[in-house]
Amino acid sequence: MASVQLIKVNKVYDGGVHAVHDFSIDIKDKEFIVFVGPSGCGKSTTLRMIAGLEEISYGDFLIDGKIMNSAAPKDRDIAMVFQSYALYPQMTVYNNMAYALKLRKVPKDEIDKRVREAAKILKLTPYLDRKPRALSGGQRQRVALGRSIVRRPKVFLMDEPLSNLDAKLRVAMRSEIVRIHEEVGATTIYVTHDQIEAMTMASRIVVMKDGYIQQIGEPNEVYKNPANMFVAGFIGTPAMNFLHGVMENGCFVLDGTGEKIKLTAEQKKLLKNYEGKQLVYGVRPENLIFEKSERFEKFKDCSFKLKVGMIELLGDIINVHGEVGAGKAILKMSNEYPVKEKTEISVAIDCEHARFFNATTGKAITPEYCEYEEVEITKSLDEDNVVIIQQKPQGLFAKAVEAVKSLFKKKTKPEPQNTSATESEPDQGEAVEPNTDDKK
Ligand code: ADP
């Protein structure tokens, strides 16, 4: 079907609202990509730019390697499914699905073939002669999907298609859409504010905030290794706990209580630049261990006291909400242990599943990002058109930066005019050509 590429795509609305900043992604053929983030983060704007319903202010949008910025929506070979899937009430399911093809003057027997094929995938064959009012909400949503499928577009776009359905139906439709995607095999971009939809449906998730991409990754990767505190807090329920404290003599000292949480040798190595500095210890609720659990002993050097407040019963598991010094924490555990509200319990951190964050920037501290100060790398051209890379402050990577600098000097000096040549390479003229494309 199709690959989709966005290169530094921006949207600035009239009036100056910069809704999407430098959005870049390489979407492979058949991927199921989910854009997720809170309301107003720019998900729909990005999707609408892909559909051609919104102009791209600057940046490039490509389908199968061809620039499509200025192609009309109908020439993009894209089908969009919205949350309000207005079906024609007077038409049967069959005619609802066939309508767009009739408008396109597709031969009758071809229409019949495609509608019956889509109905089979969507399990709608027994309902083809019914009118929409005689269908359930889930079946109606499937008809809406069917209208897109029969067109055999290169790319499917879905904007919160399940948000009008009740909770139970949403869960059922989630797996239906995944199944349909597997059968149809089309590249799909799906927008939702619901992180559970993102986690359960996506082959890759794009987490957005304030118009910026925060992280792109497979669901498990984003869950286990969130790039920053926003992603850590947004993906997963209840959200990841953030324990605030200071690094002292190889221990994490909790703000408020002064309790010391021992760090492993690996963690000490990772945090060596943070001695005496404020840090955030991130741990998911299921990675906090209750004192009566068998696993507690293994991690007891990494324990702290939790003042239990509310307990949420969720059937086989409970969420224990509590206070740690000046902060809060939630422990998610089996319902088998008796925990009482308004008591104090010991809780250990499964330090093998923890993540540290820079308290100032909110970024995850990883072997690649472990400087205390924000490292700023700037690139500029000097009077001989030689690329100059500068790093502030000079730190751990100074030597590496020097090496890169000399490399760039060698490369750029003999052919300085090359920089502008590559920038103007994409030919906008190509964007109008898909008119002649054969839809198959
Ligand atoms: P989301 O889909 O993530 O909820 P949107 O893409 O709809 O977010 O909106 C992103 C930002 O752009 C918001 O701040 C919104 O107010 C703004 N916005 C959306 N449409 C317009 C418009 N037509 N004119 C000006 N600002 C807009």
CSV table of C-alpha atoms and ligand atoms in Angstrom, one decimal, residues 13 17 19 38-45, ligand 1:
chain,number,residue,atom,x,y,z
A,13,TYR,CA,-3.1,29.2,12.0
A,17,VAL,CA,-1.5,29.9,16.8
A,19,ALA,CA,-0.4,24.4,16.6
A,38,PRO,CA,-4.3,15.7,25.7
A,39,SER,CA,-6.9,17.8,24.0
A,40,GLY,CA,-5.4,20.7,22.0
A,41,CYS,CA,-1.9,19.1,21.5
A,42,GLY,CA,-2.2,19.2,17.7
A,43,LYS,CA,-3.2,15.6,16.9
A,44,SER,CA,-6.2,16.5,14.7
A,45,THR,CA,-4.4,19.4,13.0
B,1,ADP,P1,-6.2,18.0,19.3
B,1,ADP,O1,-6.7,17.3,18.1
B,1,ADP,O2,-4.9,17.5,19.9
B,1,ADP,O3,-7.2,18.2,20.4
B,1,ADP,P2,-6.1,20.3,17.6
B,1,ADP,O4,-5.2,19.9,16.5
B,1,ADP,O5,-7.5,20.3,17.3
B,1,ADP,O6,-5.8,19.5,18.9
B,1,ADP,O7,-5.7,21.8,18.0
B,1,ADP,C1,-4.3,22.2,18.3
B,1,ADP,C2,-4.3,23.7,18.6
B,1,ADP,O8,-4.6,24.4,17.5
B,1,ADP,C3,-5.2,24.1,19.7
B,1,ADP,O9,-4.6,25.0,20.5
B,1,ADP,C4,-6.4,24.7,19.0
B,1,ADP,O10,-7.1,25.7,19.7
B,1,ADP,C5,-5.7,25.3,17.8
B,1,ADP,N1,-6.6,25.4,16.6
B,1,ADP,C6,-7.2,24.3,16.0
B,1,ADP,N2,-7.9,24.8,14.9
B,1,ADP,C7,-7.7,26.1,14.8
B,1,ADP,C8,-8.1,27.1,13.9
B,1,ADP,N3,-8.9,26.9,12.9
B,1,ADP,N4,-7.6,28.4,14.1
B,1,ADP,C9,-6.8,28.7,15.1
B,1,ADP,N5,-6.4,27.8,16.0
B,1,ADP,C10,-6.8,26.5,15.9
